[in-house]
Amino acid sequence: LLQVLLGLYLLVWGATAINPVYPADWMIENILVVTFLPLLVLTYRLFPLSDLSYILITLFLMLHAVGAHYTYAEVPLGFWLQEACHLSRNHFDRIVHFAFGLLMAYPIREVFLRVASSRGFWAYYLPLDVTLAFSALYEIIEMVVAKLVSSSAGDAYLGTQGDVWDAQMDMASAAAGAV
């Protein structure tokens, strides 16, 4: 199963690596993936997760690959939703932030159950807490990276679309997904 999941992800990643809308943004978006994926592969034998956890992680990474290809603010599905639901902006980024919470809370919970023997309230609260912490950390990293790179790539990377509350809404979306 893990080889199939890795193969599927690499297929999606490879397809989305072809002619991305903003190549500089695509490279920035993939820095964390290039760090996280090898770590996940290398820790498999030492600390294997459940098949469900690996499926959920793969689904999230695939959504991220699509967002990185177009930039989150320009994913066609988001434009379709914007038009169909009469929204003020492309909400694909919010969908992926929600998916981050929804899809990553289970693997995070699995780690807490095995490493910290969390039970009861803590087995549910800690994954929510860590998901929100990761989301906040990502928003901070996003801001720092946007300030360090050129303004055009930084703006595409942030994808705020004029929303001053973008970072807070992204974190709220991740928290809602984790709940």
XYZ file of N, CA and C in Angstrom:
537
model
N 0.826 -1.200 0.000
C 0.000 0.000 0.000
C 0.868 1.261 0.000
N 1.922 1.259 0.810
C 2.752 2.462 0.900
C 3.456 2.762 -0.416
N 3.881 1.733 -1.109
C 4.503 1.958 -2.407
C 3.503 2.516 -3.413
N 2.268 2.019 -3.366
C 1.218 2.531 -4.247
C 0.927 3.996 -3.918
N 0.809 4.322 -2.616
C 0.543 5.702 -2.207
C 1.683 6.629 -2.633
N 2.910 6.188 -2.414
C 4.062 6.998 -2.816
C 4.081 7.180 -4.332
N 3.794 6.109 -5.058
C 3.740 6.186 -6.519
C 2.656 7.132 -7.003
N 1.463 7.042 -6.402
C 0.370 7.947 -6.779
C 0.731 9.392 -6.492
N 1.306 9.626 -5.309
C 1.676 10.994 -4.977
C 2.733 11.519 -5.945
N 3.757 10.718 -6.208
C 4.810 11.171 -7.118
C 4.269 11.421 -8.517
N 3.268 10.649 -8.925
C 2.618 10.874 -10.220
C 1.903 12.228 -10.222
N 1.130 12.507 -9.184
C 0.428 13.798 -9.073
C 1.443 14.931 -8.962
N 2.455 14.740 -8.119
C 3.467 15.774 -7.938
C 4.192 16.045 -9.252
N 4.540 14.979 -9.965
C 5.223 15.144 -11.253
C 4.358 15.888 -12.259
N 3.082 15.545 -12.309
C 2.169 16.224 -13.238
C 2.014 17.693 -12.876
N 1.937 17.987 -11.586
C 1.761 19.383 -11.177
C 3.081 20.167 -11.223
N 4.200 19.464 -11.360
C 5.495 20.134 -11.502
C 5.724 20.634 -12.923
N 4.927 20.133 -13.852
C 5.066 20.530 -15.254
C 4.410 21.889 -15.460
N 5.201 22.845 -15.858
C 4.727 24.180 -16.208
C 3.805 24.803 -15.150
N 4.278 24.917 -13.897
C 3.432 25.569 -12.890
C 3.179 27.031 -13.257
N 2.068 27.577 -12.797
C 1.684 28.951 -13.137
C 2.774 29.938 -12.724
N 3.281 29.788 -11.511
C 4.373 30.636 -11.010
C 5.484 29.710 -10.522
N 6.492 29.446 -11.367
C 7.545 28.501 -10.993
C 8.235 28.832 -9.660
N 8.485 30.093 -9.389
C 9.139 30.467 -8.130
C 8.251 30.102 -6.938
N 6.967 30.354 -7.063
C 6.018 30.004 -6.001
C 5.955 28.488 -5.836
N 5.948 27.757 -6.944
C 5.899 26.293 -6.886
C 7.092 25.759 -6.095
N 8.263 26.338 -6.343
C 9.456 25.883 -5.620
C 9.330 26.185 -4.128
N 8.840 27.363 -3.796
C 8.669 27.730 -2.391
C 7.674 26.793 -1.720
N 6.557 26.540 -2.385
C 5.509 25.679 -1.830
C 6.008 24.260 -1.575
N 7.003 23.830 -2.335
C 7.470 22.450 -2.220
C 8.646 22.258 -1.273
N 9.133 23.317 -0.661
C 10.247 23.187 0.299
C 9.847 22.283 1.462
N 8.672 22.515 2.033
C 8.248 21.687 3.167
C 7.977 20.245 2.744
N 7.461 20.059 1.531
C 7.195 18.704 1.042
C 8.504 17.948 0.874
N 9.504 18.607 0.308
C 10.812 17.974 0.089
C 11.460 17.633 1.431
N 11.110 18.347 2.481
C 11.619 18.050 3.823
C 10.797 16.953 4.487
N 9.470 17.059 4.400
C 8.553 16.170 5.121
C 8.490 14.760 4.525
N 8.407 14.651 3.214
C 8.224 13.341 2.579
C 9.394 12.395 2.836
N 10.640 12.810 2.649
C 11.747 11.889 2.978
C 11.757 11.499 4.461
N 11.415 12.441 5.326
C 11.342 12.147 6.757
C 10.293 11.061 7.013
N 9.162 11.168 6.354
C 8.091 10.181 6.490
C 8.547 8.810 5.990
N 9.232 8.795 4.871
C 9.734 7.534 4.305
C 10.809 6.928 5.215
N 11.726 7.763 5.697
C 12.828 7.264 6.527
C 12.367 6.755 7.889
N 11.286 7.309 8.425
C 10.810 6.874 9.745
C 9.838 5.707 9.671
N 9.518 5.262 8.470
C 8.530 4.185 8.328
C 8.920 2.940 9.119
N 10.130 2.499 9.020
C 10.532 1.267 9.704
C 10.646 1.459 11.218
N 11.074 2.622 11.645
C 11.230 2.894 13.077
C 9.896 3.191 13.765
N 9.010 3.879 13.042
C 7.758 4.311 13.644
C 6.651 4.289 12.583
N 6.233 3.080 12.192
C 5.203 3.004 11.152
C 3.845 3.491 11.671
N 3.161 4.207 10.816
C 1.797 4.641 11.119
C 0.828 3.642 10.505
N -0.431 3.805 10.796
C -1.452 2.926 10.222
C -1.622 3.234 8.735
N -2.187 2.278 8.017
C -2.478 2.493 6.598
C -3.379 3.710 6.424
N -4.377 3.862 7.297
C -5.281 5.004 7.199
C -4.519 6.316 7.329
N -3.569 6.398 8.252
C -2.773 7.619 8.406
C -2.009 7.942 7.131
N -1.395 6.936 6.537
C -0.645 7.177 5.302
C -1.569 7.586 4.157
N -2.764 7.036 4.099
C -3.733 7.440 3.072
C -4.129 8.897 3.272
N -4.421 9.286 4.506
C -4.829 10.661 4.798
C -3.709 11.650 4.485
N -2.491 11.302 4.851
C -1.343 12.172 4.564
C -1.165 12.332 3.059
N -1.298 11.232 2.321
C -1.159 11.271 0.864
C -2.228 12.154 0.238
N -3.461 12.037 0.698
C -4.532 12.886 0.163
C -4.224 14.361 0.390
N -3.743 14.693 1.590
C -3.399 16.086 1.849
C -2.277 16.551 0.930
N -1.235 15.735 0.789
C -0.117 16.122 -0.064
C -0.545 16.310 -1.515
N -1.499 15.517 -1.967
C -2.009 15.676 -3.342
C -2.754 17.003 -3.498
N -3.585 17.349 -2.514
C -4.266 18.645 -2.558
C -3.248 19.784 -2.572
N -2.221 19.641 -1.755
C -1.176 20.661 -1.707
C -0.467 20.780 -3.051
N -0.213 19.664 -3.709
C 0.461 19.688 -5.012
C -0.356 20.474 -6.033
N -1.666 20.286 -6.012
C -2.544 21.036 -6.930
C -2.482 22.527 -6.604
N -2.568 22.871 -5.321
C -2.486 24.269 -4.914
C -1.161 24.893 -5.295
N -0.079 24.150 -5.160
C 1.248 24.667 -5.507
C 1.383 24.883 -7.008
N 0.755 24.025 -7.805
C 0.852 24.157 -9.258
C 0.245 25.475 -9.744
N -0.934 25.803 -9.257
C -1.645 26.997 -9.732
C -1.386 28.233 -8.869
N -0.901 28.076 -7.689
C -0.964 28.935 -6.518
C -2.385 28.772 -5.988
N -2.504 28.773 -4.708
C -3.794 28.501 -4.078
C -4.873 29.479 -4.518
N -4.493 30.702 -4.807
C -5.468 31.731 -5.181
C -5.982 31.566 -6.606
N -5.357 30.686 -7.395
C -5.746 30.572 -8.800
C -6.119 29.158 -9.224
N -6.463 28.293 -8.295
C -6.875 26.927 -8.642
C -8.258 26.998 -9.311
N -8.410 26.383 -10.487
C -9.684 26.462 -11.205
C -10.897 26.000 -10.387
N -10.759 24.958 -9.581
C -11.877 24.505 -8.753
C -12.345 25.633 -7.833
N -11.402 26.390 -7.299
C -11.749 27.517 -6.435
C -12.513 28.596 -7.181
N -12.118 28.859 -8.438
C -12.851 29.844 -9.237
C -14.264 29.352 -9.526
N -14.397 28.042 -9.801
C -15.728 27.487 -10.046
C -16.607 27.647 -8.806
N -16.061 27.318 -7.640
C -16.807 27.491 -6.385
C -17.149 28.956 -6.135
N -16.213 29.831 -6.446
C -16.436 31.257 -6.259
C -17.634 31.718 -7.087
N -17.679 31.275 -8.316
C -18.791 31.662 -9.195
C -20.083 30.965 -8.792
N -20.020 29.674 -8.543
C -21.221 28.900 -8.221
C -21.856 29.327 -6.898
N -21.039 29.703 -5.934
C -21.544 30.053 -4.596
C -21.548 31.563 -4.346
N -21.218 32.333 -5.388
C -21.192 33.800 -5.280
C -20.292 34.265 -4.140
N -19.083 33.719 -4.104
C -18.120 34.060 -3.064
C -17.279 35.258 -3.510
N -16.682 35.944 -2.568
C -15.892 37.134 -2.878
C -14.482 36.805 -3.363
N -14.043 35.559 -3.156
C -12.680 35.176 -3.512
C -12.612 33.685 -3.801
N -11.472 33.238 -4.307
C -11.202 31.827 -4.542
C -10.857 31.199 -3.192
N -11.683 30.260 -2.746
C -11.511 29.676 -1.421
C -10.787 28.332 -1.427
N -10.062 28.006 -2.497
C -9.352 26.722 -2.521
C -8.374 26.620 -1.355
N -7.729 27.729 -1.005
C -6.793 27.684 0.124
C -7.502 27.304 1.413
N -8.704 27.807 1.614
C -9.462 27.471 2.831
C -9.851 25.998 2.822
N -10.182 25.482 1.646
C -10.522 24.063 1.527
C -9.314 23.215 1.937
N -8.133 23.602 1.480
C -6.934 22.821 1.796
C -6.550 22.989 3.266
N -6.736 24.172 3.826
C -6.464 24.344 5.256
C -7.440 23.495 6.082
N -8.702 23.476 5.683
C -9.681 22.614 6.351
C -9.251 21.151 6.207
N -8.826 20.782 4.993
C -8.376 19.406 4.736
C -7.141 19.078 5.565
N -6.265 20.056 5.771
C -5.102 19.821 6.625
C -5.561 19.375 8.010
N -6.492 20.108 8.589
C -7.006 19.731 9.908
C -7.704 18.383 9.875
N -8.570 18.207 8.884
C -9.354 16.977 8.776
C -8.472 15.753 8.540
N -7.518 15.885 7.636
C -6.718 14.729 7.224
C -5.504 14.475 8.114
N -5.010 15.489 8.779
C -3.796 15.310 9.585
C -4.078 15.082 11.067
N -5.260 15.417 11.542
C -5.563 15.217 12.961
C -5.480 13.737 13.345
N -5.938 12.858 12.474
C -5.896 11.428 12.785
C -4.463 10.913 12.925
N -3.569 11.183 11.954
C -2.188 10.738 12.147
C -1.529 11.363 13.381
N -1.823 12.615 13.661
C -1.274 13.259 14.857
C -1.807 12.565 16.106
N -3.088 12.243 16.108
C -3.687 11.528 17.244
C -3.023 10.165 17.416
N -2.790 9.497 16.311
C -2.143 8.187 16.372
C -0.768 8.291 17.042
N -0.020 9.321 16.718
C 1.289 9.525 17.348
C 1.119 9.751 18.848
N 0.169 10.593 19.237
C -0.057 10.846 20.662
C -0.502 9.588 21.399
N -1.334 8.770 20.781
C -1.779 7.535 21.423
C -0.606 6.601 21.673
N 0.319 6.533 20.722
C 1.431 5.591 20.842
C 2.599 6.128 21.647
N 2.917 7.394 21.492
C 4.100 7.953 22.155
C 3.783 8.415 23.571
N 2.678 9.110 23.733
C 2.352 9.696 25.043
C 1.240 8.933 25.757
N 0.762 7.857 25.165
C -0.339 7.069 25.734
C -1.527 7.949 26.122
N -1.822 8.929 25.293
C -2.951 9.832 25.550
C -4.256 9.055 25.533
N -5.137 9.418 26.426
C -6.455 8.776 26.510
C -7.504 9.834 26.820
N -8.751 9.483 26.580
C -9.862 10.351 26.923
C -9.784 11.712 26.249
N -10.053 12.751 27.018
C -10.078 14.129 26.529
C -8.786 14.486 25.808
N -7.644 14.123 26.389
C -6.351 14.508 25.833
C -6.094 13.862 24.477
N -6.616 12.689 24.246
C -6.423 12.015 22.963
C -7.126 12.761 21.826
N -8.099 13.584 22.168
C -8.806 14.373 21.162
C -8.348 15.832 21.155
N -8.026 16.367 22.321
C -7.615 17.764 22.401
C -6.220 17.982 21.816
N -5.265 17.136 22.147
C -3.886 17.342 21.704
C -3.739 17.354 20.178
N -4.404 16.475 19.430
C -4.310 16.583 17.964
C -4.878 17.905 17.442
N -5.958 18.376 18.035
C -6.515 19.680 17.648
C -5.499 20.772 17.954
N -4.925 20.729 19.132
C -3.948 21.718 19.566
C -2.722 21.720 18.646
N -2.194 20.558 18.334
C -1.008 20.464 17.478
C -1.345 20.887 16.047
N -2.516 20.516 15.556
C -2.936 20.941 14.226
C -2.988 22.461 14.151
N -3.565 23.080 15.151
C -3.645 24.537 15.188
C -2.252 25.150 15.317
N -1.389 24.544 16.117
C -0.018 25.043 16.263
C 0.738 24.937 14.940
N 0.619 23.810 14.238
C 1.261 23.662 12.931
C 0.723 24.686 11.941
N -0.577 24.908 11.991
C -1.202 25.873 11.094
C -0.671 27.277 11.365
N -0.575 27.647 12.634
C -0.044 28.962 12.999
C 1.423 29.076 12.585
N 2.207 28.025 12.834
C 3.609 28.034 12.447
C 3.750 28.188 10.933
N 2.897 27.504 10.183
C 2.935 27.618 8.726
C 2.640 29.052 8.293
N 1.657 29.688 8.912
C 1.324 31.071 8.558
C 2.490 32.005 8.859
N 3.201 31.752 9.938
C 4.374 32.566 10.274
C 5.487 32.328 9.260
N 5.725 31.061 8.929
C 6.740 30.736 7.919
C 6.383 31.387 6.593
N 5.109 31.336 6.229
C 4.637 31.957 4.993
C 4.991 33.441 4.961
N 4.744 34.124 6.063
C 5.024 35.554 6.148
C 6.522 35.823 6.008
N 7.348 35.043 6.708
C 8.799 35.247 6.658
C 9.310 34.984 5.241
N 8.871 33.889 4.638
C 9.310 33.556 3.280
C 8.878 34.646 2.301
N 7.641 35.117 2.417
C 7.150 36.160 1.518
C 7.986 37.428 1.643
N 8.441 37.740 2.847
C 9.279 38.931 3.049
C 10.684 38.731 2.475
N 11.170 37.499 2.478
C 12.524 37.230 2.016
C 12.648 37.132 0.496
N 11.598 36.636 -0.165
C 11.663 36.474 -1.621
C 11.172 37.744 -2.294
N 11.185 37.735 -3.602
C 10.699 38.902 -4.342
C 9.233 39.140 -4.034
N 8.830 40.381 -4.165
C 7.453 40.726 -3.798
C 6.424 39.999 -4.660
N 6.692 39.793 -5.942
C 5.696 39.119 -6.789
C 5.548 37.651 -6.403
N 6.658 36.945 -6.184
C 6.568 35.550 -5.758
C 5.996 35.473 -4.355
N 6.383 36.423 -3.492
C 5.862 36.455 -2.129
C 4.362 36.665 -2.108
N 3.862 37.575 -2.948
C 2.424 37.815 -3.017
C 1.676 36.587 -3.521
N 2.215 35.930 -4.527
C 1.572 34.709 -5.041
C 1.587 33.619 -3.981
N 2.684 33.530 -3.243
C 2.820 32.517 -2.200
C 1.820 32.754 -1.071
N 1.672 33.998 -0.655
C 0.716 34.302 0.415
C -0.721 34.082 -0.041
N -1.052 34.505 -1.232
C -2.385 34.292 -1.781
C -3.507 34.873 -0.940
N -3.282 36.020 -0.317
C -4.298 36.603 0.573
C -5.498 37.141 -0.184
N -5.334 37.460 -1.452
C -6.410 37.959 -2.298
C -7.106 39.169 -1.672
N -6.335 40.018 -1.024
C -6.890 41.225 -0.425
C -7.588 41.017 0.907
N -7.546 39.816 1.446
C -8.221 39.503 2.712
C -7.255 39.721 3.870
N -7.491 40.768 4.666
C -6.579 41.068 5.774
C -6.634 40.002 6.863
N -7.684 39.221 6.899
C -7.839 38.166 7.908
C -7.489 36.784 7.348
N -6.764 36.740 6.238
C -6.468 35.472 5.574
C -5.776 34.471 6.492
N -4.727 34.891 7.172
C -3.984 33.961 8.034
C -4.870 33.417 9.148
N -5.667 34.286 9.755
C -6.544 33.851 10.843
C -7.637 32.913 10.329
N -8.184 33.216 9.156
C -9.208 32.336 8.583
C -8.618 30.985 8.181
N -7.387 30.990 7.682
C -6.729 29.728 7.344
C -6.540 28.868 8.580
N -6.110 29.484 9.678
C -5.940 28.731 10.935
C -7.279 28.234 11.464
N -8.311 29.075 11.369
C -9.642 28.660 11.803
C -10.159 27.497 10.957
N -9.865 27.528 9.667
C -10.279 26.432 8.783
C -9.595 25.125 9.182
N -8.298 25.194 9.476
C -7.571 23.993 9.924
C -8.137 23.470 11.237
N -8.442 24.379 12.159
C -9.011 23.971 13.453
C -10.379 23.319 13.243
N -11.191 23.903 12.371
C -12.519 23.316 12.101
C -12.377 21.923 11.496
N -11.429 21.751 10.611
C -11.194 20.424 10.027
C -10.754 19.421 11.083
N -9.904 19.842 11.986
C -9.426 18.942 13.041
C -10.548 18.559 14.004
N -11.448 19.483 14.262
C -12.580 19.188 15.142
C -13.441 18.122 14.497
